[in-house]
Amino acid sequence: MKLKYFNIKDFDSPDDPGSGTLMDKEFLLLLDKAREISGTPYIINSGVRTPTHNKSVGGKSNSAHLSTRQGGPCAVDIAVKGSRDRFLILKGLIEAGCHRIGVAKSFIHADGAKDLDPEVTWVY
């Protein structure tokens, strides 16, 4: 799979080099489209997480980041530098079709989990 804006390594779990290849392909295409719409770089803080890494960062047991998810991990945390950056990233994600978004001061979580609540936005 060829992505315009990302290297598959951007999605690796820090404790499992090469794990970015496990990411859900449909979700990666959505992210690439969102990045195109946003017109601002997406710095991925977290993509795939092994169960061990997920636990160490306080992730939920059913996290869409997990390497053990059927269909592959389908979540990212994108670094945010400020209000304008946050707006552009949110705009891109929503217009590209992402319907599960969490907003924090320093990052935006986006996921494509079909088995979790649809069309939700939350704050950290």
PDB file of C-alpha atoms in Angstrom:
ATOM      1  CA  MET A   1       0.000   0.000   0.000  1.00  0.00           C
ATOM      2  CA  LYS A   2       1.334   3.416  -0.981  1.00  0.00           C
ATOM      3  CA  LEU A   3       0.453   6.389   1.199  1.00  0.00           C
ATOM      4  CA  LYS A   4       1.095   9.956   0.067  1.00  0.00           C
ATOM      5  CA  TYR A   5       1.709  11.547   3.481  1.00  0.00           C
ATOM      6  CA  PHE A   6       2.853   8.764   5.785  1.00  0.00           C
ATOM      7  CA  ASN A   7       5.527   6.122   6.101  1.00  0.00           C
ATOM      8  CA  ILE A   8       4.122   2.874   7.512  1.00  0.00           C
ATOM      9  CA  LYS A   9       6.837   3.072  10.210  1.00  0.00           C
ATOM     10  CA  ASP A  10       5.063   6.174  11.563  1.00  0.00           C
ATOM     11  CA  PHE A  11       2.478   3.774  13.001  1.00  0.00           C
ATOM     12  CA  ASP A  12       4.859   1.277  14.711  1.00  0.00           C
ATOM     13  CA  SER A  13       4.436   0.482  18.391  1.00  0.00           C
ATOM     14  CA  PRO A  14       7.664   1.609  20.120  1.00  0.00           C
ATOM     15  CA  ASP A  15       8.194  -1.910  21.466  1.00  0.00           C
ATOM     16  CA  ASP A  16       7.476  -3.707  18.170  1.00  0.00           C
ATOM     17  CA  PRO A  17       9.355  -2.340  15.127  1.00  0.00           C
ATOM     18  CA  GLY A  18       7.528  -3.105  11.894  1.00  0.00           C
ATOM     19  CA  SER A  19       4.126  -3.357  13.588  1.00  0.00           C
ATOM     20  CA  GLY A  20       2.780  -0.449  11.555  1.00  0.00           C
ATOM     21  CA  THR A  21       2.103  -2.981   8.796  1.00  0.00           C
ATOM     22  CA  LEU A  22      -0.722  -4.337  11.000  1.00  0.00           C
ATOM     23  CA  MET A  23      -2.767  -1.128  10.665  1.00  0.00           C
ATOM     24  CA  ASP A  24      -6.209  -1.373   9.087  1.00  0.00           C
ATOM     25  CA  LYS A  25      -5.684  -0.408   5.433  1.00  0.00           C
ATOM     26  CA  GLU A  26      -9.063   1.333   5.056  1.00  0.00           C
ATOM     27  CA  PHE A  27      -8.276   3.521   8.065  1.00  0.00           C
ATOM     28  CA  LEU A  28      -4.846   4.426   6.659  1.00  0.00           C
ATOM     29  CA  LEU A  29      -6.458   5.578   3.409  1.00  0.00           C
ATOM     30  CA  LEU A  30      -8.905   7.703   5.428  1.00  0.00           C
ATOM     31  CA  LEU A  31      -5.959   9.285   7.301  1.00  0.00           C
ATOM     32  CA  ASP A  32      -4.144  10.039   4.053  1.00  0.00           C
ATOM     33  CA  LYS A  33      -7.289  11.719   2.709  1.00  0.00           C
ATOM     34  CA  ALA A  34      -7.746  13.666   5.960  1.00  0.00           C
ATOM     35  CA  ARG A  35      -4.147  14.884   5.803  1.00  0.00           C
ATOM     36  CA  GLU A  36      -4.703  16.065   2.216  1.00  0.00           C
ATOM     37  CA  ILE A  37      -7.818  18.007   3.262  1.00  0.00           C
ATOM     38  CA  SER A  38      -6.125  19.489   6.349  1.00  0.00           C
ATOM     39  CA  GLY A  39      -3.116  20.837   4.509  1.00  0.00           C
ATOM     40  CA  THR A  40      -1.031  20.565   7.680  1.00  0.00           C
ATOM     41  CA  PRO A  41       1.426  17.835   8.724  1.00  0.00           C
ATOM     42  CA  TYR A  42       0.167  15.008  10.942  1.00  0.00           C
ATOM     43  CA  ILE A  43       2.758  13.915  13.491  1.00  0.00           C
ATOM     44  CA  ILE A  44       1.699  10.490  14.783  1.00  0.00           C
ATOM     45  CA  ASN A  45       2.332  10.140  18.530  1.00  0.00           C
ATOM     46  CA  SER A  46       0.734   6.709  18.733  1.00  0.00           C
ATOM     47  CA  GLY A  47      -0.501   4.206  16.188  1.00  0.00           C
ATOM     48  CA  VAL A  48      -0.243   0.471  16.800  1.00  0.00           C
ATOM     49  CA  ARG A  49       0.124  -0.542  20.432  1.00  0.00           C
ATOM     50  CA  THR A  50       1.095  -3.936  21.744  1.00  0.00           C
ATOM     51  CA  PRO A  51      -0.931  -4.990  24.803  1.00  0.00           C
ATOM     52  CA  THR A  52       2.146  -4.290  26.955  1.00  0.00           C
ATOM     53  CA  HIS A  53       2.664  -0.793  25.534  1.00  0.00           C
ATOM     54  CA  ASN A  54      -1.073  -0.045  25.718  1.00  0.00           C
ATOM     55  CA  LYS A  55      -1.083  -0.928  29.412  1.00  0.00           C
ATOM     56  CA  SER A  56       2.024   1.185  30.066  1.00  0.00           C
ATOM     57  CA  VAL A  57       0.359   4.300  28.581  1.00  0.00           C
ATOM     58  CA  GLY A  58      -2.943   3.723  30.389  1.00  0.00           C
ATOM     59  CA  GLY A  59      -4.868   2.673  27.273  1.00  0.00           C
ATOM     60  CA  LYS A  60      -8.262   1.013  27.507  1.00  0.00           C
ATOM     61  CA  SER A  61      -8.464  -2.775  27.254  1.00  0.00           C
ATOM     62  CA  ASN A  62     -10.585  -2.504  24.081  1.00  0.00           C
ATOM     63  CA  SER A  63      -8.448   0.246  22.521  1.00  0.00           C
ATOM     64  CA  ALA A  64      -8.621   0.664  18.762  1.00  0.00           C
ATOM     65  CA  HIS A  65      -4.800   1.039  18.884  1.00  0.00           C
ATOM     66  CA  LEU A  66      -4.255  -2.612  19.872  1.00  0.00           C
ATOM     67  CA  SER A  67      -2.157  -4.881  17.668  1.00  0.00           C
ATOM     68  CA  THR A  68      -4.476  -7.756  18.611  1.00  0.00           C
ATOM     69  CA  ARG A  69      -7.613  -6.156  17.070  1.00  0.00           C
ATOM     70  CA  GLN A  70      -9.394  -8.205  14.446  1.00  0.00           C
ATOM     71  CA  GLY A  71      -8.937  -6.394  11.130  1.00  0.00           C
ATOM     72  CA  GLY A  72      -5.946  -4.522  12.534  1.00  0.00           C
ATOM     73  CA  PRO A  73      -5.393  -1.480  14.687  1.00  0.00           C
ATOM     74  CA  CYS A  74      -7.394   1.495  13.478  1.00  0.00           C
ATOM     75  CA  ALA A  75      -6.432   4.420  15.709  1.00  0.00           C
ATOM     76  CA  VAL A  76      -3.883   7.206  15.928  1.00  0.00           C
ATOM     77  CA  ASP A  77      -3.011  10.045  18.233  1.00  0.00           C
ATOM     78  CA  ILE A  78      -1.945  13.093  16.224  1.00  0.00           C
ATOM     79  CA  ALA A  79       0.208  15.803  17.823  1.00  0.00           C
ATOM     80  CA  VAL A  80      -1.342  19.279  17.984  1.00  0.00           C
ATOM     81  CA  LYS A  81       0.751  22.460  18.072  1.00  0.00           C
ATOM     82  CA  GLY A  82      -2.004  25.015  18.651  1.00  0.00           C
ATOM     83  CA  SER A  83      -5.579  26.091  18.015  1.00  0.00           C
ATOM     84  CA  ARG A  84      -5.226  26.593  14.253  1.00  0.00           C
ATOM     85  CA  ASP A  85      -3.496  23.224  13.855  1.00  0.00           C
ATOM     86  CA  ARG A  86      -6.229  21.563  15.953  1.00  0.00           C
ATOM     87  CA  PHE A  87      -8.947  23.106  13.762  1.00  0.00           C
ATOM     88  CA  LEU A  88      -7.297  22.023  10.505  1.00  0.00           C
ATOM     89  CA  ILE A  89      -6.752  18.450  11.716  1.00  0.00           C
ATOM     90  CA  LEU A  90     -10.330  18.154  12.989  1.00  0.00           C
ATOM     91  CA  LYS A  91     -11.691  19.582   9.729  1.00  0.00           C
ATOM     92  CA  GLY A  92      -9.692  17.069   7.691  1.00  0.00           C
ATOM     93  CA  LEU A  93     -10.693  14.107   9.832  1.00  0.00           C
ATOM     94  CA  ILE A  94     -14.405  14.944   9.774  1.00  0.00           C
ATOM     95  CA  GLU A  95     -14.500  15.715   6.044  1.00  0.00           C
ATOM     96  CA  ALA A  96     -12.613  12.468   5.297  1.00  0.00           C
ATOM     97  CA  GLY A  97     -15.236  10.479   7.200  1.00  0.00           C
ATOM     98  CA  CYS A  98     -13.729   9.854  10.639  1.00  0.00           C
ATOM     99  CA  HIS A  99     -16.549   9.534  13.171  1.00  0.00           C
ATOM    100  CA  ARG A 100     -14.673   8.746  16.410  1.00  0.00           C
ATOM    101  CA  ILE A 101     -12.533  11.642  17.632  1.00  0.00           C
ATOM    102  CA  GLY A 102     -11.049  12.503  21.015  1.00  0.00           C
ATOM    103  CA  VAL A 103      -9.636  15.972  21.633  1.00  0.00           C
ATOM    104  CA  ALA A 104      -6.892  16.790  24.133  1.00  0.00           C
ATOM    105  CA  LYS A 105      -4.747  19.887  24.561  1.00  0.00           C
ATOM    106  CA  SER A 106      -1.691  18.338  22.904  1.00  0.00           C
ATOM    107  CA  PHE A 107      -3.166  15.655  20.612  1.00  0.00           C
ATOM    108  CA  ILE A 108      -6.211  14.433  18.707  1.00  0.00           C
ATOM    109  CA  HIS A 109      -7.213  10.780  18.811  1.00  0.00           C
ATOM    110  CA  ALA A 110      -8.909   9.457  15.686  1.00  0.00           C
ATOM    111  CA  ASP A 111     -10.121   5.929  15.110  1.00  0.00           C
ATOM    112  CA  GLY A 112     -12.164   3.854  12.754  1.00  0.00           C
ATOM    113  CA  ALA A 113     -13.364   1.152  15.173  1.00  0.00           C
ATOM    114  CA  LYS A 114     -16.617  -0.270  13.880  1.00  0.00           C
ATOM    115  CA  ASP A 115     -17.308  -2.217  17.087  1.00  0.00           C
ATOM    116  CA  LEU A 116     -17.215   0.834  19.382  1.00  0.00           C
ATOM    117  CA  ASP A 117     -19.721   3.693  19.738  1.00  0.00           C
ATOM    118  CA  PRO A 118     -20.170   5.385  16.338  1.00  0.00           C
ATOM    119  CA  GLU A 119     -20.224   9.130  15.715  1.00  0.00           C
ATOM    120  CA  VAL A 120     -18.727  10.301  19.000  1.00  0.00           C
ATOM    121  CA  THR A 121     -16.391  13.043  20.101  1.00  0.00           C
ATOM    122  CA  TRP A 122     -14.879  13.238  23.562  1.00  0.00           C
ATOM    123  CA  VAL A 123     -12.360  15.348  25.458  1.00  0.00           C
ATOM    124  CA  TYR A 124      -9.489  14.245  27.679  1.00  0.00           C
TER     125      TYR A 124
END
